[in-house]
PDB file of C-alpha atoms in Angstrom:
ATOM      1  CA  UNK A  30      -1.751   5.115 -12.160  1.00 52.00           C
ATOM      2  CA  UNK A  31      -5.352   4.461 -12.777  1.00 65.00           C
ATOM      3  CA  UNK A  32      -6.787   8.082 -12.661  1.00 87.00           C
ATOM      4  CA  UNK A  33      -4.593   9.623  -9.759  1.00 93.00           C
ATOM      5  CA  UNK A  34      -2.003  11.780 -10.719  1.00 94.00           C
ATOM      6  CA  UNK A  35       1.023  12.785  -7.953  1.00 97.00           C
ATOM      7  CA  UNK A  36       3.830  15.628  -8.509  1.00 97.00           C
ATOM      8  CA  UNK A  37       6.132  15.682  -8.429  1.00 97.00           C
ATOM      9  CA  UNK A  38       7.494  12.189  -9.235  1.00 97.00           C
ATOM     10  CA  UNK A  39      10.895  12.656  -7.466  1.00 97.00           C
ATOM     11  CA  UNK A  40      12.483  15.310  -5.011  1.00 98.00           C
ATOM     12  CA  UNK A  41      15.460  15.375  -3.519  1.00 98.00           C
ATOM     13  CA  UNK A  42      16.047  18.517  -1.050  1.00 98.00           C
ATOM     14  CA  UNK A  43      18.350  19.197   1.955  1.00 97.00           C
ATOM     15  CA  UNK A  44      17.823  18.611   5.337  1.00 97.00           C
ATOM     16  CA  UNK A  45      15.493  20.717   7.307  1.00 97.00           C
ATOM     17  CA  UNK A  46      13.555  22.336   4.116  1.00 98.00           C
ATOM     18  CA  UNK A  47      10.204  21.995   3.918  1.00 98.00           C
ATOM     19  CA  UNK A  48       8.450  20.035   0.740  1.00 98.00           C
ATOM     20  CA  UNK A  49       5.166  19.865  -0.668  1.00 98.00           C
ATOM     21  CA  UNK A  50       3.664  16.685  -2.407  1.00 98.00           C
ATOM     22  CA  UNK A  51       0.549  16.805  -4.146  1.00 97.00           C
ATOM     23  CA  UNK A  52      -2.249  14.089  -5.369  1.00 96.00           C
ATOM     24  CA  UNK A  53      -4.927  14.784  -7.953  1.00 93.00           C
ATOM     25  CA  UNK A  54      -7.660  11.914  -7.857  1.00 91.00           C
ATOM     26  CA  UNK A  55      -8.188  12.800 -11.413  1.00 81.00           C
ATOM     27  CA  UNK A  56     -12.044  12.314 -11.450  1.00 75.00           C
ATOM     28  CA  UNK A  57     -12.560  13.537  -7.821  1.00 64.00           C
ATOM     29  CA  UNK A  58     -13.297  11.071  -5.266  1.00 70.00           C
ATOM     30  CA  UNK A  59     -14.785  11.679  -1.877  1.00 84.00           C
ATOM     31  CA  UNK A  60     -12.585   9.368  -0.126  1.00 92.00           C
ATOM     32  CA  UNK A  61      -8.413   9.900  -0.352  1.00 94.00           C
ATOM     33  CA  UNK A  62      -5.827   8.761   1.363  1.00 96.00           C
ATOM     34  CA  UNK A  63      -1.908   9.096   1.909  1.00 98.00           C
ATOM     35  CA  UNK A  64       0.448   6.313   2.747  1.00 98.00           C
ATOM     36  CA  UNK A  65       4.352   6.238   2.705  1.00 97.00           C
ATOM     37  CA  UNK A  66       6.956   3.425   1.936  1.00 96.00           C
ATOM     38  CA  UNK A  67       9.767   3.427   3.278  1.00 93.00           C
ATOM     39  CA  UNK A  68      13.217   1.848   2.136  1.00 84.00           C
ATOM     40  CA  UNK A  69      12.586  -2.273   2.469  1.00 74.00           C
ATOM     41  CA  UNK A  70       9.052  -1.465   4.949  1.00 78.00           C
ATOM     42  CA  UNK A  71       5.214  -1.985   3.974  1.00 83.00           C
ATOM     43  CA  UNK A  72       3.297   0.847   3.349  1.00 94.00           C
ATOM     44  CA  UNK A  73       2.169   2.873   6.390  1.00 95.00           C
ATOM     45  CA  UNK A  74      -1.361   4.830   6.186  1.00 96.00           C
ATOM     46  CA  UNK A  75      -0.334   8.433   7.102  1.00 97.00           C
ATOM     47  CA  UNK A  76      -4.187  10.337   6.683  1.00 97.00           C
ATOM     48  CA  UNK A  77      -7.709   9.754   5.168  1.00 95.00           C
ATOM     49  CA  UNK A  78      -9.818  12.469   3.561  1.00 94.00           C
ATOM     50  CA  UNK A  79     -13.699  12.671   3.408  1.00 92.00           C
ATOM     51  CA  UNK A  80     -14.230  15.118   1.196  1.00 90.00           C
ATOM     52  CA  UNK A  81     -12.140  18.215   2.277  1.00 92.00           C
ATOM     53  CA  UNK A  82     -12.134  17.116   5.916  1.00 93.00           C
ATOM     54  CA  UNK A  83      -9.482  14.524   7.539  1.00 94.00           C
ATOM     55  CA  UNK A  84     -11.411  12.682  10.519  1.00 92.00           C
ATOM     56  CA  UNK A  85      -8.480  10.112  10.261  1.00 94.00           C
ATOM     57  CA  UNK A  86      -4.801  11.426  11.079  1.00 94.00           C
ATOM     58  CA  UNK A  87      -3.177   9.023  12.917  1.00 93.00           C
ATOM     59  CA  UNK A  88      -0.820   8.451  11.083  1.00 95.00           C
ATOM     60  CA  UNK A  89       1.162  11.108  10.489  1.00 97.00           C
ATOM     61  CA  UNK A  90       4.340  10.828  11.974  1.00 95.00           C
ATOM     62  CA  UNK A  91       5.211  14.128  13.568  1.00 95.00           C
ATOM     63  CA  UNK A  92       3.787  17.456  14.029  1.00 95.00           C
ATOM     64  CA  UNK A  93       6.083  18.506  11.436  1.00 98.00           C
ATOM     65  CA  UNK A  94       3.841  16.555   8.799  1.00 98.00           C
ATOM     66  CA  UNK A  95      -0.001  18.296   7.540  1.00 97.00           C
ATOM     67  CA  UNK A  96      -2.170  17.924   4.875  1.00 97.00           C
ATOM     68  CA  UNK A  97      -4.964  19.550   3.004  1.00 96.00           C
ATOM     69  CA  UNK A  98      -7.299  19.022   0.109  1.00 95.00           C
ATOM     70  CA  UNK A  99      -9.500  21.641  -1.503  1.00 89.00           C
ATOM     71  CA  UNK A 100     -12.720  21.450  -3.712  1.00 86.00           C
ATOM     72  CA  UNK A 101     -12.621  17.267  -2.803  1.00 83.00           C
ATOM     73  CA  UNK A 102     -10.346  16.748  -5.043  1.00 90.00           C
ATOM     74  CA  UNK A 103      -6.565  17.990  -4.934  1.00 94.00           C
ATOM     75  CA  UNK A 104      -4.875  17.282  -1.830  1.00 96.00           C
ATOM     76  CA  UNK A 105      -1.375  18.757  -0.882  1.00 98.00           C
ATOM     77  CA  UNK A 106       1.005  17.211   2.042  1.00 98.00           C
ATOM     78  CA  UNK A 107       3.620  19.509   3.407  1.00 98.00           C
ATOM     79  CA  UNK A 108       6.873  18.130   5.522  1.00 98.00           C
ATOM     80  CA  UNK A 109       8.156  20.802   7.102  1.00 98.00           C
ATOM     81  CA  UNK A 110      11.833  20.905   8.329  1.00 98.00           C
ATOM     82  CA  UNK A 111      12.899  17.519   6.612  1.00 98.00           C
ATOM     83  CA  UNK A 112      14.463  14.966   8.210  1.00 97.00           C
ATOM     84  CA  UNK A 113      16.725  12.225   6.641  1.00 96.00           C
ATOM     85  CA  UNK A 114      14.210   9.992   8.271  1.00 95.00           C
ATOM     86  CA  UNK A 115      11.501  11.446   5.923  1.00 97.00           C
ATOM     87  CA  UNK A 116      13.011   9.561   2.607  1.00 97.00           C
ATOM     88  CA  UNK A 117      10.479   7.323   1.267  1.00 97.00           C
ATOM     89  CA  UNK A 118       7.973   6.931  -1.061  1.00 97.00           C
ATOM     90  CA  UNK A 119       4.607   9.258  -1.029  1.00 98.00           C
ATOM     91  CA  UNK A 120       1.759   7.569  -2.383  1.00 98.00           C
ATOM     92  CA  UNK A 121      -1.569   8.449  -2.821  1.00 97.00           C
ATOM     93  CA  UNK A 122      -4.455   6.557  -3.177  1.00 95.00           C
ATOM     94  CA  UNK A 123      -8.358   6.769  -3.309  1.00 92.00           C
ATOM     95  CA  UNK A 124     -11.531   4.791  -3.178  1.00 89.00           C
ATOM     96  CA  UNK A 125     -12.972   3.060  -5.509  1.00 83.00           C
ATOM     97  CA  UNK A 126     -15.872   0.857  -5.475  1.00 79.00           C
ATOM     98  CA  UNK A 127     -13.908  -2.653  -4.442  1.00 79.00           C
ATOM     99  CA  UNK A 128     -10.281  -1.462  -3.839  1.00 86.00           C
ATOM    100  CA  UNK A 129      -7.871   1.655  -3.480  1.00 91.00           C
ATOM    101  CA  UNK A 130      -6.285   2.910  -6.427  1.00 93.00           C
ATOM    102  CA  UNK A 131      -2.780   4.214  -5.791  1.00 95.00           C
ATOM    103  CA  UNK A 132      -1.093   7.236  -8.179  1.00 95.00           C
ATOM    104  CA  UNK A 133       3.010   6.374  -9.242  1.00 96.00           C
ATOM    105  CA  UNK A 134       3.827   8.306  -5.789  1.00 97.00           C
ATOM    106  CA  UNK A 135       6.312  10.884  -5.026  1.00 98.00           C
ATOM    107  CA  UNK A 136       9.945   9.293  -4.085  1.00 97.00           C
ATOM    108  CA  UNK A 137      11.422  11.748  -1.442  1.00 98.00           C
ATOM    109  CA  UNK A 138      15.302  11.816  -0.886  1.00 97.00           C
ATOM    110  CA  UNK A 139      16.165  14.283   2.302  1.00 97.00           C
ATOM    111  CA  UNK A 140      20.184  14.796   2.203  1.00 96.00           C
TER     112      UNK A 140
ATOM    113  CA  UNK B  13       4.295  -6.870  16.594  1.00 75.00           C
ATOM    114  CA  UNK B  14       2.912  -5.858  13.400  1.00 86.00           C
ATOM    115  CA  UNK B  15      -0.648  -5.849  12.765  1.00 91.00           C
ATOM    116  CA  UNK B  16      -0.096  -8.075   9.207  1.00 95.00           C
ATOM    117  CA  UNK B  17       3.367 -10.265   9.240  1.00 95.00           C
ATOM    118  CA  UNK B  18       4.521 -11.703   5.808  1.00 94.00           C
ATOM    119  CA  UNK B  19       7.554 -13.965   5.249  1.00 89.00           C
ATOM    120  CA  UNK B  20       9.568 -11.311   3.321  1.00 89.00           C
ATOM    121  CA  UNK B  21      11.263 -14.381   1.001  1.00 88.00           C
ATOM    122  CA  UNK B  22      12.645 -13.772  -1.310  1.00 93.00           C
ATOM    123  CA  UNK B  23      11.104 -17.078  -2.831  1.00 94.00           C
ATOM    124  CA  UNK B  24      13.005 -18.003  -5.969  1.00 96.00           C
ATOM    125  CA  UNK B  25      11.625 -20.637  -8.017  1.00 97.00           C
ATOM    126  CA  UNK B  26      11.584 -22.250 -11.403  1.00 97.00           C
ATOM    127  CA  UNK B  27       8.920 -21.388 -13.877  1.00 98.00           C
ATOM    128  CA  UNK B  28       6.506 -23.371 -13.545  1.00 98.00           C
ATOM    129  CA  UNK B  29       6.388 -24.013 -10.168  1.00 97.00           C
ATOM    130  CA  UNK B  30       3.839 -23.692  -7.652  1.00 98.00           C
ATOM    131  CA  UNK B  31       4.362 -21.389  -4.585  1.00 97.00           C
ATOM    132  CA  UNK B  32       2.293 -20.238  -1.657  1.00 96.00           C
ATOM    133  CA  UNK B  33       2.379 -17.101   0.332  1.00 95.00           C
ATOM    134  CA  UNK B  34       1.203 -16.798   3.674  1.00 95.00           C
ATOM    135  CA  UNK B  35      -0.384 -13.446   6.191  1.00 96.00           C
ATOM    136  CA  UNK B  36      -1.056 -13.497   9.498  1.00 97.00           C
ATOM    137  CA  UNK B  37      -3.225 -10.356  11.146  1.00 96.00           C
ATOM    138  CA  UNK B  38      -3.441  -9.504  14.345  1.00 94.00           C
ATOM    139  CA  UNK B  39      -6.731  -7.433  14.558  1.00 91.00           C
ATOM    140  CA  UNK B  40     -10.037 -10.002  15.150  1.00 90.00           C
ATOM    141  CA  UNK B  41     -12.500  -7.291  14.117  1.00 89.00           C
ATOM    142  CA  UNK B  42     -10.831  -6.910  10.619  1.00 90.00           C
ATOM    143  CA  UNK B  43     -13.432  -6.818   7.994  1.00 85.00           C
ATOM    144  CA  UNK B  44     -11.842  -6.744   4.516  1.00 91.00           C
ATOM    145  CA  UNK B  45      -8.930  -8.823   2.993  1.00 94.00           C
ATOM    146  CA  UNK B  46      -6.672  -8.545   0.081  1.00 95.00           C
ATOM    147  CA  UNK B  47      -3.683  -9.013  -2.404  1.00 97.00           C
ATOM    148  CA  UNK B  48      -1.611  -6.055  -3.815  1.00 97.00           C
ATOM    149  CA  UNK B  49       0.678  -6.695  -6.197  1.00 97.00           C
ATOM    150  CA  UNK B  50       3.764  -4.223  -6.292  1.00 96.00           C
ATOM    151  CA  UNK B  51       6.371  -4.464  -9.460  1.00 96.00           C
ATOM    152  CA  UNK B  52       9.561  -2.776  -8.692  1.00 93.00           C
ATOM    153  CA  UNK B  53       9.189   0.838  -8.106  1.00 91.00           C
ATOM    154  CA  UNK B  54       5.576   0.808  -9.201  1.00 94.00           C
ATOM    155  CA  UNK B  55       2.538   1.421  -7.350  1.00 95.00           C
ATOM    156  CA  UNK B  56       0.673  -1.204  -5.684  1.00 96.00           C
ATOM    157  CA  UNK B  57      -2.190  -2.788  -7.614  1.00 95.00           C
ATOM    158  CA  UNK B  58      -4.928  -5.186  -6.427  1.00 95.00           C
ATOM    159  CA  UNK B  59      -4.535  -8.641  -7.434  1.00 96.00           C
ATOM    160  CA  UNK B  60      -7.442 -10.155  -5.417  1.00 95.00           C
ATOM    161  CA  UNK B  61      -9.935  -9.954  -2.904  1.00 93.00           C
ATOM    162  CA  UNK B  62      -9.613 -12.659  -0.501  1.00 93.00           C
ATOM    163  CA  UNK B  63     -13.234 -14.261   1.019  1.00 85.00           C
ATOM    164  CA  UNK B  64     -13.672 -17.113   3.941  1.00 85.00           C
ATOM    165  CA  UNK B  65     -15.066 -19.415   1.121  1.00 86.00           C
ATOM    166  CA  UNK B  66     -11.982 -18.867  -1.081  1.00 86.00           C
ATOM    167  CA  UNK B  67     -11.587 -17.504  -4.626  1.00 92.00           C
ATOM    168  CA  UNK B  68     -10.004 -18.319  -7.970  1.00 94.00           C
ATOM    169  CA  UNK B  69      -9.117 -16.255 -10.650  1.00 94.00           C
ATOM    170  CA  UNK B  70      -6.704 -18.355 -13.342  1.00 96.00           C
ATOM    171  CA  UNK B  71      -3.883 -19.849 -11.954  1.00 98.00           C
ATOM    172  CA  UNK B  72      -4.195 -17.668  -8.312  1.00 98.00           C
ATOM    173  CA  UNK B  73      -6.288 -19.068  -5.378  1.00 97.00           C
ATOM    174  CA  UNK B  74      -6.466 -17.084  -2.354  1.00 96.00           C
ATOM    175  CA  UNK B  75      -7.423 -18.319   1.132  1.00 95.00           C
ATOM    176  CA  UNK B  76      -8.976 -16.573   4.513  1.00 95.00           C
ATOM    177  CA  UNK B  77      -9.233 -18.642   7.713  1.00 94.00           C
ATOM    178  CA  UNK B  78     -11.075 -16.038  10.513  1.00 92.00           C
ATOM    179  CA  UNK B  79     -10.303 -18.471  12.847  1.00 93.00           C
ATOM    180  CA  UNK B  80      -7.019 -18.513  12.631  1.00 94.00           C
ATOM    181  CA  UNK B  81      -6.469 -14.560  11.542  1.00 95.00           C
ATOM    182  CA  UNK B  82      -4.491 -16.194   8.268  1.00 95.00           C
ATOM    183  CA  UNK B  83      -4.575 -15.494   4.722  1.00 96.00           C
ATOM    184  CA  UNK B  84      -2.944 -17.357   2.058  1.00 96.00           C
ATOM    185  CA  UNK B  85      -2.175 -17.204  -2.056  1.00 97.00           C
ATOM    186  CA  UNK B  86      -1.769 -19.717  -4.092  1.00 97.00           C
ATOM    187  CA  UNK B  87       0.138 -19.393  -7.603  1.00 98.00           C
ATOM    188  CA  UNK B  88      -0.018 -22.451  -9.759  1.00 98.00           C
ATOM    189  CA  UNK B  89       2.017 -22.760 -13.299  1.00 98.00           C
ATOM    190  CA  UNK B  90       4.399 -19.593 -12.448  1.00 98.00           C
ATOM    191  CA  UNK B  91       5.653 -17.568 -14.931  1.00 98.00           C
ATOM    192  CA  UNK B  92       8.191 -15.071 -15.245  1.00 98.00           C
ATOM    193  CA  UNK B  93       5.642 -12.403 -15.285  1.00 97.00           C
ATOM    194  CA  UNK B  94       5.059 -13.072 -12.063  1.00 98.00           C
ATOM    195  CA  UNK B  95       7.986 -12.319 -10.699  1.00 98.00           C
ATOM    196  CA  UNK B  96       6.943  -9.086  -8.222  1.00 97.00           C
ATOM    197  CA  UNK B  97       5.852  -7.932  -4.671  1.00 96.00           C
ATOM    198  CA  UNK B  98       2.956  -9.551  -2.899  1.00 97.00           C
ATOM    199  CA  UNK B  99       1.248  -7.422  -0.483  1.00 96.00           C
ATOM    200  CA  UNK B 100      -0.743  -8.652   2.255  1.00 96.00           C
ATOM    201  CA  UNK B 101      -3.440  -6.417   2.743  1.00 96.00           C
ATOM    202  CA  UNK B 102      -6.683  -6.091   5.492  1.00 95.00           C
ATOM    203  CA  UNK B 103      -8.858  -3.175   5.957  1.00 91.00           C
ATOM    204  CA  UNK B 104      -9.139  -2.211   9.570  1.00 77.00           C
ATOM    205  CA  UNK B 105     -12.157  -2.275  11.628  1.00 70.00           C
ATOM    206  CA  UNK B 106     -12.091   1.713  12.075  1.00 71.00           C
ATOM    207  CA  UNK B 107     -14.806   3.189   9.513  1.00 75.00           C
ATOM    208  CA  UNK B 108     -12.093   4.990   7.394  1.00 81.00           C
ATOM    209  CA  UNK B 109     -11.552   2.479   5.214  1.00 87.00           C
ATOM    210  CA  UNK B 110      -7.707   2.874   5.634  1.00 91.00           C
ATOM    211  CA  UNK B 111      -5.547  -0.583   4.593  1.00 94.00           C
ATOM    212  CA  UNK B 112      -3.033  -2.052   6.480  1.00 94.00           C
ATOM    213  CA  UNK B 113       0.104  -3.425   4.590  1.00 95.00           C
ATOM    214  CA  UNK B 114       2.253  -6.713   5.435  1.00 95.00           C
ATOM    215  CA  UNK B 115       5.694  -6.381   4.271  1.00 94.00           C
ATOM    216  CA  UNK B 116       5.572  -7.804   1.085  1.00 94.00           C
ATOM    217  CA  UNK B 117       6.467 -11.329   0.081  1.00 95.00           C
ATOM    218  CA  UNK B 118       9.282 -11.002  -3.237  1.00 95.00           C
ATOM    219  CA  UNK B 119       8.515 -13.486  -5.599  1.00 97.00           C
ATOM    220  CA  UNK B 120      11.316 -14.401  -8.669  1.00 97.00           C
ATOM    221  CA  UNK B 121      10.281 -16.653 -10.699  1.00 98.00           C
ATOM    222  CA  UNK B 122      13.619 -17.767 -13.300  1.00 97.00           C
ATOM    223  CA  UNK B 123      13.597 -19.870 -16.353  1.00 95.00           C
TER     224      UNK B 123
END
């Protein structure tokens, strides 16, 4: 979806693995952000990147949830020790110049 | 309480029809307002900013009342293409530019 790329597009793994998500802004953006959507719920911001730096975590839900991005442009969001709790929807999204554009997102299922 | 409520619906109406959506946000110091649009299993996609002297764009009109911490859209003529998610959105008063999501308003719109 308009220039960000996420993989994978679904994953399905057992309780108490760990999973990595990643986003690709595509054209590199400084500013790039996670959210998550859970089953029926809004989407909830989970972390903003400036750059390779996150000055904005507050979102993520549990110490069991990190993120990183590299060169300002990929990012990568680990869940460690899944929970059933963690099924949702992964989406990415960065800035553009009037509005965020989101990637197709990851859908997570934790059995 | 949430920071942005939406009536979930669903709202099911002829085509046609006119139907209005309606946000309420808690956060005064809010500086930036919008509508998402969300097809099933799709990323969310801007529709519309939303300003305190209104906007237009075809058959959509969206409202903001700062007063009142209430934001409205208008859909005139619907059509069965219009038939979708509608996000209430508002960009926090932090300087991370992160959004914050209503629940979503479902919209089918049937022959």
């Amino acid at each position: 979806g308009a220039g960000v790329s996420q993989s994978p597009s679904n994953k399905v793994t057992e309780k108490g693995k760990d999973v990595e998500l990643r986003c690709d802004p595509i054209s590199g953006h400084t500013a790039l952000y996670w959210y998550r959507q859970s089953l029926g719920q809004g989407l909830e911001f989970l972390i903003y990147f400036q750059g390779n730096s996150a000055p904005d975590k507050s979102g993520l839900p549990s110490d069991r949830f990190s993120a990183e991005r590299t060169g300002g442009s990929v990012s990568t969001l680990t869940i460690q020790r899944t929970q059933q709790e963690d099924s949702a929807v992964y989406l990415c999204a960065k800035e553009g110049q009037h509005e965020q554009f989101f990637g197709p997102g990851t859908r997570l299922t934790v059995l | 309480r949430k920071e942005v409520e939406q009536d979930p619906g669903p709202f099911n109406v002829p085509e046609g029809a006119t139907v209005a959506f309606n946000c309420t946000y808690s956060n005064s110091a809010s500086q930036s307002f919008f509508w998402y649009r969300q097809d099933c299993r799709k990323e969310p996609k801007l529709l519309m900013s939303v300003y305190s002297s209104g906007n237009e764009d075809g058959r959509f009109t969206a409202q903001l009342n700062r007063a009142s911490q209430y934001i409205s859209l208008l859909i005139r003529d619907s059509k069965l293409s219009d038939s979708a998610t509608y996000l209430c959105v508002v960009k926090g008063s932090s300087n991370t530019g992160k959004l914050i999501f209503g629940q979503g308003t479902t919209l089918q719109v049937k022959p």
